[in-house]
Short mmCIF file of C-alpha atoms in Angstrom, two decimals:
data_model
loop_
_atom_site.label_atom_id
_atom_site.label_comp_id
_atom_site.label_asym_id
_atom_site.label_seq_id
_atom_site.Cartn_x
_atom_site.Cartn_y
_atom_site.Cartn_z
CA MET A 218 -14.87 -21.18 -20.77
CA LYS A 219 -11.94 -19.47 -22.47
CA ASN A 220 -8.54 -21.09 -21.96
CA ILE A 221 -5.98 -19.12 -20.00
CA ASN A 222 -3.22 -17.69 -22.15
CA ILE A 223 0.26 -17.76 -20.57
CA ARG A 224 1.19 -14.49 -22.25
CA THR A 225 -1.87 -12.85 -20.70
CA ILE A 226 -0.85 -14.12 -17.26
CA ILE A 227 2.65 -12.72 -17.68
CA THR A 228 1.37 -9.37 -18.96
CA LEU A 229 -1.16 -8.91 -16.17
CA GLY A 230 1.23 -10.30 -13.58
CA PHE A 231 3.84 -7.68 -14.37
CA ALA A 232 1.12 -5.02 -14.52
CA LEU A 233 0.07 -6.00 -10.99
CA PHE A 234 3.68 -5.96 -9.89
CA ALA A 235 4.14 -2.46 -11.30
CA MET A 236 0.91 -1.35 -9.59
CA PHE A 237 1.97 -2.63 -6.16
CA PHE A 238 5.67 -1.87 -6.39
CA GLY A 239 6.36 1.82 -6.04
CA ALA A 240 9.77 3.40 -5.73
CA GLY A 241 8.74 4.68 -2.30
CA ASN A 242 8.32 1.11 -1.11
CA LEU A 243 12.06 0.57 -1.53
CA ILE A 244 12.83 2.49 1.65
CA LEU A 245 10.53 0.46 3.91
CA PRO A 246 11.94 -3.11 3.84
CA PRO A 247 15.61 -2.26 4.65
CA PHE A 248 14.46 -0.33 7.72
CA ILE A 249 12.41 -3.33 8.85
CA GLY A 250 15.55 -5.46 8.62
CA LEU A 251 17.57 -2.89 10.56
CA GLU A 252 14.97 -2.69 13.33
CA THR A 253 14.26 -6.43 13.64
CA GLY A 254 17.86 -7.66 13.53
CA ASP A 255 18.14 -11.43 13.89
CA GLN A 256 14.32 -11.72 13.75
CA TRP A 257 14.21 -10.27 10.24
CA LEU A 258 12.33 -13.31 8.91
CA TYR A 259 9.34 -12.51 11.16
CA GLY A 260 9.52 -8.91 9.96
CA ILE A 261 9.21 -10.20 6.39
CA ILE A 262 6.17 -12.29 7.32
CA GLY A 263 4.39 -9.34 8.92
CA PHE A 264 5.27 -7.00 6.07
CA GLY A 265 4.26 -9.63 3.53
CA ILE A 266 0.72 -9.87 4.92
CA THR A 267 -0.07 -6.16 4.67
CA GLY A 268 2.26 -5.30 1.80
CA ILE A 269 1.84 -8.30 -0.51
CA ILE A 270 -1.01 -10.67 0.38
CA GLY A 271 -3.38 -7.87 1.41
CA PRO A 272 -3.22 -6.04 -1.94
CA PHE A 273 -3.75 -9.32 -3.80
CA LEU A 274 -6.86 -10.01 -1.69
CA GLY A 275 -8.02 -6.44 -2.39
CA LEU A 276 -7.99 -7.21 -6.08
CA LEU A 277 -9.95 -10.44 -5.54
CA ALA A 278 -12.49 -8.68 -3.30
CA VAL A 279 -13.33 -6.18 -6.03
CA ILE A 280 -13.55 -8.98 -8.63
CA PHE A 281 -15.95 -10.93 -6.39
CA SER A 282 -18.06 -7.79 -5.88
CA GLY A 283 -18.18 -6.34 -9.38
CA GLU A 284 -15.89 -4.11 -11.37
CA SER A 285 -14.79 -1.28 -9.05
CA PHE A 286 -14.40 -0.20 -5.43
CA PHE A 287 -17.91 1.24 -5.57
CA ASP A 288 -19.25 -2.29 -6.04
CA LEU A 289 -17.17 -3.50 -3.08
CA GLY A 290 -18.29 -0.59 -0.91
CA LYS A 291 -21.94 -1.41 -1.62
CA LYS A 292 -21.48 -4.42 0.65
CA ILE A 293 -21.80 -1.78 3.36
CA HIS A 294 -23.70 1.15 1.81
CA PRO A 295 -23.38 3.29 -1.36
CA LEU A 296 -22.43 6.26 0.82
CA PHE A 297 -19.64 4.16 2.36
CA SER A 298 -18.17 3.75 -1.14
CA VAL A 299 -18.01 7.52 -1.60
CA VAL A 300 -16.71 8.36 1.88
CA MET A 301 -14.16 5.56 2.13
CA GLY A 302 -13.20 5.99 -1.52
CA THR A 303 -12.49 9.67 -0.83
CA ILE A 304 -10.39 8.84 2.23
CA ILE A 305 -8.45 6.23 0.29
CA MET A 306 -7.81 8.60 -2.62
CA LEU A 307 -6.57 11.29 -0.23
CA CYS A 308 -4.20 8.76 1.36
CA ILE A 309 -2.79 7.36 -1.88
CA GLY A 310 -2.88 10.87 -3.31
CA PRO A 311 -2.10 14.33 -1.92
CA ILE A 312 -1.89 13.54 1.81
CA ILE A 313 0.64 10.69 1.96
CA ALA A 314 1.75 8.88 -1.19
CA ILE A 315 2.33 11.77 -3.61
CA PRO A 316 4.18 13.98 -1.08
CA ARG A 317 6.35 10.98 -0.23
CA THR A 318 7.38 10.59 -3.88
CA SER A 319 8.44 14.23 -4.00
CA SER A 320 10.29 14.09 -0.68
CA LEU A 321 11.98 10.82 -1.66
CA THR A 322 13.06 12.35 -4.98
CA TYR A 323 14.58 15.29 -3.13
CA GLU A 324 16.38 13.19 -0.51
CA ILE A 325 17.74 10.58 -2.93
CA GLY A 326 17.86 12.27 -6.34
CA ILE A 327 18.61 15.93 -5.56
CA GLN A 328 20.03 16.59 -2.10
CA PRO A 329 23.06 14.22 -2.35
CA PHE A 330 24.19 15.88 -5.59
CA PHE A 331 22.87 19.44 -5.17
CA PRO A 332 22.95 20.12 -1.40
CA TYR A 333 22.43 23.87 -1.89
CA ILE A 334 18.90 23.30 -3.26
CA ASN A 335 16.36 23.24 -0.42
CA SER A 336 13.21 21.12 -0.30
CA TYR A 337 10.91 24.06 -1.14
CA VAL A 338 12.62 24.59 -4.49
CA GLY A 339 13.08 20.88 -5.18
CA SER A 340 9.41 20.10 -4.52
CA PHE A 341 8.27 23.11 -6.57
CA VAL A 342 10.18 21.87 -9.62
CA PHE A 343 8.93 18.33 -9.03
CA PHE A 344 5.26 19.36 -8.98
CA ALA A 345 5.67 21.75 -11.88
CA VAL A 346 6.68 18.73 -13.96
CA VAL A 347 3.86 16.64 -12.45
CA ILE A 348 1.26 19.27 -13.40
CA ALA A 349 2.63 19.71 -16.91
CA LEU A 350 2.64 15.99 -17.68
CA SER A 351 -0.64 15.30 -15.88
CA PHE A 352 -2.33 17.98 -17.97
CA SER A 353 -1.02 16.64 -21.25
CA LYS A 354 -1.17 12.96 -20.28
CA SER A 355 2.00 12.74 -22.33
CA LYS A 356 3.30 9.46 -23.70
CA ILE A 357 6.65 10.51 -22.26
CA VAL A 358 5.39 9.24 -18.90
CA ASP A 359 4.65 5.80 -20.35
CA ILE A 360 8.00 5.69 -22.12
CA ILE A 361 9.90 6.66 -18.97
CA GLY A 362 7.87 4.27 -16.84
CA ASN A 363 8.25 1.33 -19.19
CA PHE A 364 11.96 1.95 -19.50
CA LEU A 365 12.68 2.68 -15.85
CA THR A 366 10.89 -0.31 -14.32
CA PRO A 367 13.12 -2.90 -16.05
CA VAL A 368 16.28 -0.85 -15.36
CA LEU A 369 15.37 -0.35 -11.71
CA LEU A 370 14.58 -4.05 -11.32
CA LEU A 371 17.88 -5.07 -12.89
CA ILE A 372 19.77 -2.82 -10.49
CA LEU A 373 17.76 -4.14 -7.55
CA PHE A 374 18.29 -7.77 -8.45
CA TYR A 375 22.01 -7.11 -8.80
CA LEU A 376 22.01 -5.28 -5.44
CA LEU A 377 20.23 -8.22 -3.81
CA TYR A 378 22.57 -10.73 -5.43
CA VAL A 379 25.67 -8.93 -4.18
CA GLY A 380 24.21 -8.34 -0.73
CA ILE A 381 23.10 -11.94 -0.23
CA ILE A 382 26.26 -13.55 -1.64
CA ASN A 383 28.58 -11.17 0.20
CA PRO A 384 26.68 -9.65 3.15
CA VAL A 385 28.29 -6.68 4.85
CA SER A 386 27.71 -8.27 8.26
CA THR A 387 26.34 -11.57 9.50
CA ASP A 388 26.54 -10.55 13.14
CA TYR A 389 22.85 -9.69 13.45
CA GLU A 390 21.97 -7.70 16.51
CA SER A 391 19.21 -9.23 18.64
CA LEU A 392 16.84 -6.32 19.05
CA VAL A 393 13.25 -7.49 19.42
CA SER A 394 11.12 -10.56 20.07
CA LYS A 395 9.55 -12.59 17.27
CA SER A 396 6.10 -11.13 17.95
CA ALA A 397 7.47 -7.57 18.05
CA ALA A 398 9.33 -8.13 14.77
CA PHE A 399 6.14 -9.47 13.16
CA GLY A 400 4.11 -6.53 14.51
CA PHE A 401 6.63 -3.96 13.32
CA GLY A 402 6.69 -5.45 9.82
CA PHE A 403 2.90 -5.72 9.81
CA VAL A 404 2.32 -2.04 10.62
CA GLU A 405 5.20 -0.89 8.40
CA GLY A 406 3.35 -2.64 5.56
CA TYR A 407 0.53 -0.11 6.03
CA GLN A 408 2.94 2.49 4.65
CA THR A 409 2.98 0.79 1.24
CA LEU A 410 -0.67 1.90 0.93
CA ASP A 411 -1.07 -1.03 -1.46
CA VAL A 412 -4.26 -2.49 0.02
CA LEU A 413 -5.87 0.93 -0.33
CA ALA A 414 -4.53 1.30 -3.85
CA SER A 415 -5.53 -2.23 -4.88
CA VAL A 416 -9.25 -1.70 -4.29
CA ILE A 417 -9.16 1.51 -6.34
CA PHE A 418 -6.98 0.31 -9.21
CA ALA A 419 -8.53 -3.17 -9.43
CA GLY A 420 -10.83 -1.78 -12.09
CA ILE A 421 -7.81 -1.38 -14.39
CA ILE A 422 -6.95 -5.07 -14.12
CA ILE A 423 -10.59 -6.11 -14.48
CA GLY A 424 -10.88 -3.98 -17.60
CA ALA A 425 -7.72 -5.58 -18.97
CA THR A 426 -9.07 -9.11 -18.43
CA GLN A 427 -12.31 -8.17 -20.18
CA THR A 428 -10.39 -6.67 -23.10
CA LYS A 429 -8.56 -9.95 -23.47
CA GLY A 430 -11.84 -11.88 -23.63
CA TYR A 431 -12.38 -12.98 -20.01
CA HIS A 432 -15.88 -11.81 -19.12
CA THR A 433 -17.30 -14.10 -16.43
CA ILE A 434 -16.41 -13.78 -12.75
CA LYS A 435 -14.93 -17.28 -12.80
CA GLU A 436 -12.68 -16.48 -15.77
CA ARG A 437 -11.57 -13.13 -14.34
CA THR A 438 -10.88 -14.74 -10.99
CA ARG A 439 -8.73 -17.52 -12.46
CA VAL A 440 -6.70 -15.12 -14.57
CA SER A 441 -6.27 -12.68 -11.68
CA ILE A 442 -5.19 -15.41 -9.26
CA PHE A 443 -2.46 -16.68 -11.59
CA ALA A 444 -1.35 -13.14 -12.43
CA GLY A 445 -1.42 -12.26 -8.73
CA LEU A 446 0.72 -15.25 -7.82
CA LEU A 447 3.30 -14.11 -10.37
CA ALA A 448 3.29 -10.60 -8.93
CA ILE A 449 3.51 -11.95 -5.36
CA PHE A 450 6.53 -14.06 -6.32
CA PHE A 451 8.54 -11.06 -7.50
CA LEU A 452 7.37 -8.81 -4.66
CA LEU A 453 8.36 -11.42 -2.10
CA ILE A 454 11.84 -11.81 -3.59
CA ILE A 455 12.49 -8.07 -3.70
CA TYR A 456 10.91 -7.15 -0.37
CA GLY A 457 12.42 -10.16 1.38
CA GLY A 458 15.84 -9.45 -0.06
CA LEU A 459 15.70 -5.80 0.95
CA VAL A 460 14.72 -6.72 4.51
CA TYR A 461 17.72 -9.03 4.65
CA LEU A 462 20.01 -6.30 3.30
CA GLY A 463 18.81 -4.03 6.09
CA ALA A 464 19.48 -6.69 8.72
CA SER A 465 22.95 -7.45 7.33
CA SER A 466 23.88 -3.84 6.54
CA GLY A 467 26.19 -3.46 9.51
CA VAL A 468 24.53 -0.12 10.31
CA THR A 469 24.29 0.46 14.07
CA ASN A 470 22.62 3.88 14.04
CA HIS A 471 18.91 3.08 14.41
CA SER A 472 17.95 6.75 14.14
CA ILE A 473 19.19 6.84 10.55
CA PHE A 474 16.66 8.06 7.99
CA ARG A 475 15.17 5.40 5.74
CA THR A 476 16.50 7.08 2.61
CA GLU A 477 19.99 7.35 4.12
CA LEU A 478 19.90 3.66 4.97
CA LEU A 479 19.05 2.66 1.40
CA ILE A 480 21.75 4.95 -0.02
CA SER A 481 24.27 3.57 2.48
CA ILE A 482 23.48 -0.02 1.51
CA ALA A 483 23.69 0.72 -2.21
CA HIS A 484 26.95 2.65 -1.80
CA THR A 485 28.53 -0.11 0.29
CA LEU A 486 27.54 -2.93 -2.06
CA LEU A 487 27.70 -1.26 -5.48
CA GLY A 488 29.99 1.73 -5.13
CA SER A 489 29.33 5.41 -5.75
CA SER A 490 28.71 5.20 -9.51
CA SER A 491 25.97 2.60 -9.16
CA THR A 492 24.47 4.60 -6.31
CA ILE A 493 24.08 7.57 -8.64
CA LEU A 494 22.30 5.41 -11.23
CA LEU A 495 20.02 3.94 -8.55
CA SER A 496 19.20 7.44 -7.26
CA ILE A 497 18.32 8.69 -10.73
CA CYS A 498 16.11 5.67 -11.45
CA ILE A 499 14.28 5.99 -8.14
CA ALA A 500 13.78 9.74 -8.60
CA LEU A 501 12.32 9.34 -12.11
CA ALA A 502 10.20 6.38 -11.01
CA CYS A 503 8.83 8.56 -8.21
CA LEU A 504 7.95 11.18 -10.79
CA THR A 505 5.98 8.75 -12.96
CA THR A 506 4.22 7.40 -9.85
CA ALA A 507 3.25 10.91 -8.78
CA ILE A 508 1.89 11.72 -12.26
CA ALA A 509 -0.18 8.52 -12.35
CA LEU A 510 -1.57 9.11 -8.85
CA THR A 511 -2.33 12.77 -9.53
CA GLY A 512 -4.26 11.83 -12.65
CA ALA A 513 -6.14 9.11 -10.74
CA VAL A 514 -7.10 11.50 -7.93
CA ALA A 515 -8.27 14.20 -10.36
CA SER A 516 -10.30 11.68 -12.35
CA PHE A 517 -11.87 10.24 -9.19
CA PHE A 518 -13.09 13.59 -7.90
CA GLU A 519 -14.29 14.61 -11.35
CA GLN A 520 -16.35 11.41 -11.37
CA ILE A 521 -17.90 11.65 -7.90
CA THR A 522 -18.67 15.38 -8.35
CA ARG A 523 -20.13 14.61 -11.81
CA GLY A 524 -17.88 17.15 -13.45
CA PHE A 525 -18.33 19.92 -10.87
CA LEU A 526 -14.60 19.61 -10.12
CA PRO A 527 -12.98 19.43 -13.59
CA TYR A 528 -9.98 17.21 -14.17
CA LYS A 529 -7.44 20.02 -14.62
CA ILE A 530 -8.62 21.87 -11.52
CA GLY A 531 -8.32 18.57 -9.64
CA VAL A 532 -4.73 18.21 -10.84
CA LEU A 533 -3.89 21.71 -9.59
CA LEU A 534 -5.55 21.20 -6.20
CA CYS A 535 -4.01 17.78 -5.72
CA SER A 536 -0.55 19.07 -6.60
CA PHE A 537 -0.89 22.11 -4.32
CA VAL A 538 -1.94 20.05 -1.29
CA ALA A 539 0.76 17.46 -2.00
CA TYR A 540 3.37 20.22 -2.30
CA MET A 541 2.47 21.56 1.15
CA PHE A 542 2.95 18.10 2.68
CA SER A 543 6.08 17.32 0.65
CA ILE A 544 8.09 19.94 2.52
CA MET A 545 8.39 17.35 5.29
CA SER A 546 11.07 14.67 5.12
CA VAL A 547 10.20 11.12 4.10
CA ASP A 548 10.44 9.95 7.70
CA GLU A 549 8.24 12.82 8.90
CA ILE A 550 5.60 11.92 6.27
CA ILE A 551 5.73 8.28 7.37
CA GLU A 552 5.35 9.30 11.02
CA PHE A 553 2.48 11.63 10.13
CA ALA A 554 0.75 8.83 8.22
CA VAL A 555 0.89 6.26 11.04
CA PRO A 556 -2.28 7.24 12.96
CA ILE A 557 -4.28 7.69 9.74
CA LEU A 558 -3.27 4.30 8.40
CA VAL A 559 -3.70 2.58 11.77
CA PHE A 560 -7.37 3.56 11.51
CA VAL A 561 -8.08 3.26 7.78
CA TYR A 562 -5.99 0.23 6.80
CA PRO A 563 -7.63 -2.33 9.17
CA ILE A 564 -11.10 -1.24 8.04
CA VAL A 565 -10.33 -1.75 4.36
CA LEU A 566 -8.40 -4.94 5.09
CA THR A 567 -11.35 -6.32 7.09
CA LEU A 568 -13.81 -5.60 4.29
CA VAL A 569 -11.46 -7.18 1.76
CA LEU A 570 -10.80 -10.26 3.88
CA PHE A 571 -14.44 -11.00 4.72
CA VAL A 572 -15.66 -10.40 1.18
CA VAL A 573 -13.02 -12.78 -0.22
CA LEU A 574 -13.84 -15.46 2.37
CA PHE A 575 -17.62 -15.22 2.62
CA SER A 576 -19.16 -13.24 -0.26
CA ARG A 577 -20.18 -16.37 -2.17
CA THR A 578 -22.09 -17.84 0.75
CA ILE A 579 -23.23 -14.82 2.77
CA LYS A 580 -25.01 -12.32 0.55
CA GLY A 581 -26.57 -9.93 3.07
CA LYS A 582 -25.04 -6.62 4.10
CA LEU A 583 -25.43 -6.80 7.88
CA PRO A 584 -22.55 -9.22 8.59
CA TYR A 585 -20.09 -7.07 6.64
CA ILE A 586 -21.37 -3.93 8.34
CA GLY A 587 -20.81 -5.68 11.67
CA ALA A 588 -17.24 -6.67 10.79
CA VAL A 589 -16.40 -3.10 9.73
CA ILE A 590 -17.98 -1.67 12.91
CA GLY A 591 -16.01 -4.08 15.10
CA THR A 592 -12.76 -3.19 13.37
CA ALA A 593 -13.47 0.54 13.34
CA MET A 594 -14.13 0.59 17.09
CA VAL A 595 -10.79 -1.03 17.88
CA ALA A 596 -8.90 0.92 15.20
CA ALA A 597 -10.30 4.15 16.66
CA LEU A 598 -8.70 3.27 19.99
CA GLY A 599 -5.31 2.99 18.30
CA PHE A 600 -5.87 6.29 16.49
CA LEU A 601 -6.78 8.10 19.71
CA GLN A 602 -3.96 6.51 21.71
CA HIS A 603 -1.45 7.80 19.19
CA PHE A 604 -2.49 11.34 20.19
CA ASN A 605 -2.62 10.47 23.91
CA LEU A 606 -6.40 10.89 23.97
CA LEU A 607 -7.19 7.57 25.67
CA ASN A 608 -7.55 7.16 29.42
CA GLU A 609 -5.83 4.34 31.26
CA PRO A 610 -8.82 1.94 31.35
CA LEU A 611 -9.27 2.15 27.57
CA ILE A 612 -5.53 1.73 26.99
CA ALA A 613 -5.59 -1.35 29.23
CA LEU A 614 -8.63 -2.66 27.33
CA ARG A 615 -6.90 -2.26 23.97
CA GLU A 616 -3.70 -3.88 25.19
CA SER A 617 -5.65 -6.80 26.68
CA LEU A 618 -7.25 -7.69 23.36
CA PRO A 619 -6.04 -10.96 21.79
CA LEU A 620 -3.31 -10.60 19.15
CA TYR A 621 -2.39 -7.11 20.38
CA ALA A 622 1.29 -8.11 20.40
CA TYR A 623 0.99 -8.81 16.66
CA GLU A 624 -0.87 -5.53 15.86
CA LEU A 625 -3.95 -7.63 15.02
CA GLU A 626 -6.13 -6.69 17.97
CA TRP A 627 -8.95 -5.71 15.59
CA LEU A 628 -9.26 -9.17 14.02
CA LEU A 629 -11.20 -11.09 16.68
CA PRO A 630 -13.65 -8.21 17.34
CA ALA A 631 -14.27 -8.11 13.57
CA ILE A 632 -14.99 -11.84 13.56
CA GLY A 633 -17.20 -11.55 16.65
CA PHE A 634 -19.29 -8.71 15.22
CA PHE A 635 -19.53 -10.55 11.90
CA VAL A 636 -20.97 -13.63 13.62
CA VAL A 637 -23.38 -11.62 15.78
CA PHE A 638 -24.67 -9.65 12.80
CA CYS A 639 -25.03 -12.89 10.85
CA LEU A 640 -27.34 -14.15 13.60
CA VAL A 641 -29.26 -10.88 13.65
CA GLU A 642 -29.78 -11.04 9.89
CA TYR A 643 -30.88 -14.67 10.12
CA MET A 644 -33.45 -13.82 12.82
CA LEU A 645 -34.75 -10.87 10.81
CA LYS A 646 -35.17 -13.06 7.73
CA SER A 647 -36.87 -15.78 9.79
CA ARG A 648 -39.29 -13.25 11.24
CA ASN A 649 -40.16 -11.91 7.78
CA ILE A 650 -40.71 -15.43 6.47
CA SER A 651 -42.97 -16.32 9.38
CA ARG A 652 -45.10 -13.31 8.59
#
C-alpha cells in the first residue's frame, strides 16, 4: 500500500474546501445566526450536518461505489442515475445555484455601487461573460479563482477575528427553541446544494487521487478521509464563525435580505473600504463558480445525450435558463428552491448515508431501493404541503412522525423500509437457494 503524502492531503483538502465553499454560501450562515439568536450553536449543528458532514459522506459514498455518481446510482437502477443525475445538475446548475451567483453578484457587487443598473442588465452582462469564458475555457478563470480564494479567505478570517473578539452585541435575542434552531439550520443547509454537488464532483477528487498513485478503494478512501477532515475543519470554522456573527450582529430587522445582512456585518466590523473589497471578491468568486458550473452542466448533458446536445449549445441553453431565473432576488431564489430541495436533498442524503454505512456488508439493491422509497414518500409530503396540496389527515400524519421537530421525519421511515427490504431480499435469496 502506498504511504500517504502530507502534501497530497493538503492539496486535496483545499480542493475539497474550494468545491464545497461557494461565495453564495456566505449569505446563509449569518442569517441562521440572526434567526436562531441565543440558540445559534444548535443552528450550527443542524447546518453542519447538511452543509458539511453530508457533502463529505457524499464523496465517500461515490468512492465506495466506484468512480462517479453513475456508479452510486446503480445501487438503485441505471435509469435512476440518469434521472437523479439530471435533477441534481439542474439544481446545482441553471435552476438554483447559477442564478443565485448572478443575483448575488448584482446585489453585492453591482447594486450598492451602481444603483441605476437594474437586474436585467446586470444579469445580462454577467452571463455574457460566463458564456464567453465557458466557451474558451480560458485560463483566466483559473487565475482569478486561484487568486480570489486566498484573498477572500483572508478577508473572512479577519472579519471573523474582529467579530469574535469585539462582537457588536452580546445581548442575544431568545427567538426559538433548541429543536427549532437545529431544524432551521438543517434545512438552510439544503441551500448550500453541497451534498448534491459532492456526488457529481466526487469524480474529480477520485481522478486526482488516482493521478497521485492511489488506485485501490482502501487507498482512495484513506486519502479522501484525511483530506475531507481538513476541509471540514476549515468549513466548520468559517460557517460557525459566520453564524455567530449573525447572532451577535445587533440587527433586529428579521425581514432583512441575506445579502443586506452580510453587507451590514462587514460594514460594521471592517468599515466601508473593506466592504467594497469583500463585495468585489464575492462578485468575482461568484463569476468563477458560475463558469465552472455552466461547463459542468454542459459537459454532463453532452455525455448523457452522447453528443446529441453539443457542449457549446449546452452552455447557451444553461446560461439562458439561468438568466431567466436570475432576475429574482437572492432571497426569492432561496424561497423558490425550498420545496425542490426538501424533496431532492433527503433522497440523495439517504442514498449517501446508507451506502456509506452498509455498502460493504449489504451488496443487494433492494434494501437501498427501500430506503429511497421510504424517504421519497415522506419527502413528497413536505413538497406537497409547501404548496398547500395536503389534506389535514396527511398533514397530521407528517407532523406526527418521529424527529419532525428536527426536520428529520424521513429518517426513521428510510430505516424501516431498508430493514423490510433487507428481509424481503433475504427471503428471495433463500427461496432461490432452496430450489
